[in-house]
CSV table of C-alpha atoms in Angstrom, one decimal:
chain,number,residue,atom,x,y,z
S,199,MET,CA,95.3,98.2,105.7
S,200,GLU,CA,93.9,99.0,102.2
S,201,TRP,CA,94.1,102.3,100.4
S,202,HIS,CA,91.6,103.2,97.6
S,203,VAL,CA,92.7,105.7,95.0
S,204,ALA,CA,90.0,108.1,93.9
S,205,SER,CA,88.9,107.7,90.3
S,206,LYS,CA,90.6,110.8,89.0
S,207,ILE,CA,94.4,110.9,89.0
S,208,ARG,CA,95.8,114.2,87.7
S,209,VAL,CA,99.4,114.0,86.6
S,210,ASN,CA,101.4,116.6,84.6
S,211,LEU,CA,104.1,114.4,83.1
S,212,CYS,CA,107.4,115.9,82.2
S,213,HIS,CA,108.6,112.4,81.4
S,214,PRO,CA,106.4,109.3,81.8
S,215,TRP,CA,108.8,107.7,84.4
S,216,SER,CA,110.1,110.8,86.2
S,217,PHE,CA,108.8,112.5,89.4
S,218,PRO,CA,107.9,116.0,88.2
S,219,PRO,CA,107.3,118.7,90.9
S,220,SER,CA,103.8,119.3,89.5
S,221,PHE,CA,102.7,115.7,90.2
S,222,SER,CA,99.5,115.6,92.1
S,223,VAL,CA,96.9,113.1,93.2
S,224,GLN,CA,93.3,114.3,93.5
S,225,TRP,CA,92.9,112.5,96.9
S,226,ILE,CA,93.3,109.2,98.6
S,227,THR,CA,90.5,107.8,100.7
S,228,GLY,CA,90.2,104.9,103.1
S,229,ALA,CA,90.9,104.1,106.7
S,230,GLN,CA,94.1,106.1,106.6
S,231,SER,CA,95.2,108.8,104.2
S,232,LEU,CA,98.1,108.0,102.0
S,233,PRO,CA,101.0,110.4,102.8
S,234,LEU,CA,102.1,111.0,99.2
S,235,LEU,CA,102.8,114.7,99.8
S,236,ARG,CA,105.8,113.9,101.9
S,237,LEU,CA,107.6,112.6,98.8
S,238,GLN,CA,106.6,115.7,96.9
S,239,SER,CA,109.1,117.7,99.0
S,240,MET,CA,111.8,115.1,98.9
S,241,THR,CA,114.9,116.9,97.7
S,242,ASP,CA,117.7,114.7,99.0
S,243,ALA,CA,118.0,112.5,95.9
S,244,THR,CA,121.6,111.4,95.3
S,245,PRO,CA,123.4,110.9,92.0
S,246,ILE,CA,123.4,107.3,90.7
S,247,THR,CA,125.6,105.2,88.4
S,248,ASN,CA,124.4,102.5,86.1
S,249,GLU,CA,126.5,99.3,85.9
S,250,ASP,CA,126.2,96.0,84.1
S,251,LEU,CA,127.1,93.2,86.5
S,252,SER,CA,126.8,89.5,86.5
S,253,PHE,CA,127.2,86.4,88.7
S,254,ILE,CA,127.1,82.6,88.2
S,255,SER,CA,124.1,80.5,89.2
S,256,GLY,CA,123.8,76.8,88.3
S,257,GLY,CA,126.8,77.1,86.0
S,258,ARG,CA,125.1,80.0,83.9
S,259,ARG,CA,126.1,83.6,83.9
S,260,ILE,CA,123.2,85.8,85.1
S,261,ALA,CA,123.1,89.4,84.0
S,262,VAL,CA,122.3,92.2,86.5
S,263,GLN,CA,121.4,95.8,85.7
S,264,ALA,CA,122.4,97.9,88.7
S,265,TRP,CA,121.6,101.5,89.6
S,266,ARG,CA,123.8,102.5,92.6
S,267,ASN,CA,123.9,105.7,94.6
S,268,GLU,CA,127.0,107.3,96.0
S,269,LEU,CA,126.2,106.8,99.7
S,270,PRO,CA,128.7,104.8,101.8
S,271,SER,CA,126.0,102.2,102.8
S,272,SER,CA,122.5,101.8,101.5
S,273,PRO,CA,119.7,99.2,101.4
S,274,ALA,CA,119.4,97.1,98.3
S,275,ILE,CA,116.3,96.2,96.3
S,276,VAL,CA,116.3,93.1,94.1
S,277,VAL,CA,114.0,93.7,91.1
S,278,LEU,CA,112.4,90.8,89.3
S,279,HIS,CA,110.8,91.2,85.9
S,280,GLY,CA,107.6,89.4,84.7
S,281,ALA,CA,107.0,86.5,82.2
S,282,GLY,CA,107.9,88.7,79.2
S,283,GLY,CA,111.4,89.1,80.4
S,284,MET,CA,113.1,92.3,79.4
S,285,ASP,CA,111.2,92.8,76.2
S,286,ALA,CA,108.1,94.7,75.1
S,287,GLY,CA,106.0,96.4,77.8
S,288,HIS,CA,108.1,94.8,80.6
S,289,ARG,CA,111.0,97.2,79.8
S,290,TYR,CA,109.4,99.7,82.1
S,291,ILE,CA,110.5,97.6,85.1
S,292,ALA,CA,114.0,98.7,84.4
S,293,GLN,CA,112.8,102.3,84.4
S,294,LEU,CA,111.1,101.8,87.7
S,295,ALA,CA,114.3,100.4,89.2
S,296,ARG,CA,116.3,103.4,88.0
S,297,THR,CA,113.7,105.7,89.4
S,298,VAL,CA,113.9,104.3,92.9
S,299,ALA,CA,117.7,104.4,93.2
S,300,PRO,CA,118.3,108.1,93.8
S,301,TYR,CA,116.2,108.0,97.0
S,302,GLY,CA,118.8,106.1,99.1
S,303,PHE,CA,118.6,102.6,97.6
S,304,HIS,CA,120.8,100.5,95.4
S,305,THR,CA,118.5,98.6,92.9
S,306,PHE,CA,119.5,95.5,91.0
S,307,LEU,CA,117.4,94.1,88.1
S,308,VAL,CA,118.2,90.4,88.0
S,309,GLU,CA,117.7,88.7,84.6
S,310,TYR,CA,116.9,85.3,86.2
S,311,PHE,CA,115.7,83.9,82.8
S,312,ASP,CA,119.4,83.7,81.9
S,313,ARG,CA,119.6,80.6,84.1
S,314,THR,CA,117.3,78.6,81.8
S,315,GLY,CA,117.7,80.5,78.5
S,316,THR,CA,114.1,81.6,78.7
S,317,GLU,CA,112.7,84.5,76.6
S,318,TYR,CA,109.0,84.2,77.5
S,319,ALA,CA,107.4,82.1,80.3
S,320,ASN,CA,104.1,80.3,79.9
S,321,GLU,CA,102.4,78.1,82.5
S,322,THR,CA,104.4,75.1,81.5
S,323,THR,CA,107.7,76.9,81.5
S,324,ILE,CA,107.0,78.3,84.9
S,325,LYS,CA,106.3,74.9,86.4
S,326,THR,CA,109.4,73.5,84.8
S,327,HIS,CA,111.9,76.3,85.6
S,328,GLY,CA,110.4,77.8,88.8
S,329,PRO,CA,112.7,76.0,91.2
S,330,ALA,CA,115.8,77.0,89.2
S,331,TRP,CA,114.7,80.6,89.1
S,332,LEU,CA,114.2,80.6,92.9
S,333,GLU,CA,117.6,79.2,93.3
S,334,THR,CA,119.0,82.0,91.1
S,335,ILE,CA,117.2,84.6,93.1
S,336,HIS,CA,118.8,83.2,96.3
S,337,ASP,CA,122.2,83.3,94.6
S,338,ALA,CA,121.5,86.9,93.5
S,339,VAL,CA,120.9,87.9,97.1
S,340,ASP,CA,124.2,86.2,98.1
S,341,TYR,CA,126.0,88.2,95.4
S,342,ILE,CA,124.3,91.5,96.1
S,343,ALA,CA,124.7,91.3,99.8
S,344,ALA,CA,128.5,91.0,99.4
S,345,LEU,CA,128.9,94.1,97.1
S,346,PRO,CA,130.6,97.1,98.6
S,347,GLY,CA,128.2,99.8,99.8
S,348,VAL,CA,125.3,97.4,100.2
S,349,ASP,CA,123.8,97.1,103.7
S,350,ALA,CA,123.4,93.3,103.8
S,351,ASP,CA,120.9,93.6,106.7
S,352,CYS,CA,118.5,95.7,104.7
S,353,ILE,CA,117.5,93.9,101.5
S,354,GLY,CA,114.1,94.0,99.9
S,355,THR,CA,112.5,92.8,96.7
S,356,PHE,CA,110.3,94.2,94.1
S,357,GLY,CA,108.5,91.8,91.7
S,358,TYR,CA,106.2,92.4,88.8
S,359,SER,CA,103.7,89.7,87.7
S,360,LEU,CA,105.6,86.4,87.6
S,361,GLY,CA,108.4,88.3,89.4
S,362,GLY,CA,105.9,89.1,92.1
S,363,TYR,CA,105.0,85.5,92.6
S,364,LEU,CA,108.7,84.6,92.8
S,365,ALA,CA,109.5,87.5,95.2
S,366,VAL,CA,106.9,86.2,97.6
S,367,ALA,CA,108.0,82.5,97.3
S,368,HIS,CA,111.6,83.4,97.8
S,369,ALA,CA,110.9,85.7,100.7
S,370,ALA,CA,109.0,82.9,102.5
S,371,GLN,CA,112.3,80.9,102.4
S,372,ASP,CA,114.9,83.6,102.9
S,373,GLU,CA,114.9,85.6,106.1
S,374,ARG,CA,117.4,88.1,104.7
S,375,ILE,CA,114.5,89.7,102.8
S,376,ARG,CA,113.1,92.5,105.0
S,377,ALA,CA,110.3,93.8,102.7
S,378,VAL,CA,108.5,92.9,99.5
S,379,VAL,CA,106.6,95.0,97.1
S,380,GLU,CA,104.7,92.9,94.6
S,381,LEU,CA,102.9,94.3,91.6
S,382,ALA,CA,100.2,92.4,89.6
S,383,GLY,CA,101.3,89.1,91.2
S,384,GLY,CA,100.2,86.8,94.0
S,385,ILE,CA,101.2,83.7,95.9
S,386,ASP,CA,101.4,80.2,94.4
S,387,ALA,CA,99.5,77.3,96.0
S,388,GLU,CA,102.7,75.5,97.3
S,389,THR,CA,104.0,78.6,99.0
S,390,ALA,CA,100.5,79.4,100.4
S,391,ALA,CA,100.3,76.0,101.9
S,392,SER,CA,103.8,75.8,103.3
S,393,ALA,CA,104.8,79.3,104.3
S,394,THR,CA,105.3,79.9,108.0
S,395,ARG,CA,106.5,83.5,107.7
S,396,LEU,CA,106.6,86.4,105.3
S,397,PRO,CA,108.3,89.8,105.6
S,398,PRO,CA,106.2,93.0,105.5
S,399,LEU,CA,104.3,93.2,102.2
S,400,LEU,CA,103.0,95.9,99.9
S,401,ILE,CA,100.5,94.4,97.4
S,402,VAL,CA,99.8,96.6,94.4
S,403,HIS,CA,97.2,95.4,91.9
S,404,GLY,CA,94.9,96.8,89.2
S,405,ARG,CA,91.3,96.0,89.9
S,406,GLU,CA,90.6,95.4,86.2
S,407,ASP,CA,93.7,93.2,85.6
S,408,GLN,CA,92.6,90.6,83.1
S,409,ARG,CA,95.8,88.6,83.2
S,410,VAL,CA,96.3,88.1,86.9
S,411,SER,CA,93.0,88.6,88.7
S,412,ILE,CA,92.7,91.0,91.6
S,413,ASN,CA,91.6,87.9,93.5
S,414,SER,CA,95.3,86.8,93.4
S,415,GLY,CA,96.3,89.9,95.3
S,416,MET,CA,93.5,89.4,97.8
S,417,GLU,CA,94.5,85.8,98.4
S,418,LEU,CA,98.1,87.0,99.2
S,419,GLN,CA,96.6,89.5,101.5
S,420,ARG,CA,94.6,86.8,103.3
S,421,ILE,CA,97.7,84.5,103.7
S,422,ALA,CA,99.8,87.4,105.0
S,423,GLN,CA,97.2,88.3,107.6
S,424,LYS,CA,97.0,84.6,108.6
S,425,LEU,CA,100.7,84.7,109.1
S,426,ARG,CA,100.4,87.9,111.1
S,427,THR,CA,102.6,89.7,108.5
S,428,PRO,CA,102.4,93.5,108.3
S,429,VAL,CA,100.6,94.0,104.9
S,430,GLN,CA,99.5,97.0,103.0
S,431,THR,CA,97.4,97.0,99.8
S,432,LEU,CA,97.1,99.4,97.0
S,433,PHE,CA,94.2,98.2,94.7
S,434,LEU,CA,93.9,100.6,91.8
S,435,PRO,CA,90.4,101.1,90.2
S,436,GLY,CA,90.3,101.0,86.4
S,437,GLU,CA,93.9,99.7,86.1
S,438,ARG,CA,94.9,96.6,84.3
S,439,HIS,CA,98.0,94.3,84.3
S,440,LEU,CA,100.3,97.0,82.9
S,441,LEU,CA,99.6,100.2,85.0
S,442,SER,CA,99.0,103.5,83.3
S,443,PRO,CA,101.8,106.2,83.8
S,444,GLY,CA,99.7,108.1,86.4
S,445,ALA,CA,98.9,104.9,88.4
S,446,THR,CA,102.5,103.9,88.1
S,447,LEU,CA,103.7,107.1,89.8
S,448,VAL,CA,101.2,106.6,92.6
S,449,ALA,CA,102.4,103.0,93.1
S,450,VAL,CA,106.1,103.8,93.0
S,451,ARG,CA,105.7,106.7,95.4
S,452,GLN,CA,103.9,104.4,97.8
S,453,ALA,CA,106.6,101.8,97.3
S,454,LEU,CA,109.2,104.4,98.2
S,455,LEU,CA,107.4,105.2,101.4
S,456,PHE,CA,107.1,101.5,102.2
S,457,TYR,CA,110.8,100.8,101.6
S,458,ASP,CA,111.7,103.9,103.5
S,459,ALA,CA,109.8,102.5,106.6
S,460,HIS,CA,111.1,98.9,106.3
S,461,LEU,CA,114.6,99.1,104.9
S,462,LYS,CA,116.0,102.4,106.0
S,463,HIS,CA,117.9,101.9,109.3
S,464,CYS,CA,116.5,98.3,109.5
S,465,ALA,CA,119.9,97.0,110.6
S,466,ALA,CA,119.2,98.5,114.0
S,467,LEU,CA,116.2,96.1,114.3
S,468,VAL,CA,118.1,92.9,113.5
């Protein structure tokens, strides 16, 4: 299933990463209309607390920024940053994680670069440290699943750019992951060749992305369909590697709907 966003997106922003009541999308076209209006009436957001957590992986301490709601048991979303780590434009990933938490999820931004002391990842760094980062993400899921208030049967991941590639590669190996949202990423050649399963996927990509081509998102879609994985795509016209505030709101709202469908009450499906 692919959704196409109309060229005009009208957003009245009270804050660039909030969900103002006046948010509106001109229209969504495609095989099936996108049910964004359902979230416009969402009023059951719960208070959240921010915590600085950590765990040990490969003998190194890994920092975790956590946003947790006050519900007795909630699904968890593991958030993975891109190649720029927590600096520069990639800081907005933390803001996205914080935005999702009040809607019935615990979110955990895992600073997996701590495992290798990496500040910025280029192609060589990724090839060298990729296996260690994947091991750290697996350890992060172990740690998060054991935390009080986390429904260990309902864990998903969200990855941006490099984090998207890692989220997909990890989910192909770890059946505890029940849903993946990947933004501006794709699937590496080794995972594409070896994967026998993937959880439900939401692929979000800017059509004008000059850093990671839209073809990467389309290739992931092809692999998912080959594996008979439920897959949704949100390919955004005019958007680049770092989404505009308006497009980000569209993407996050669709991610919330996707997680709501695949993580809420998923323990009953185990």
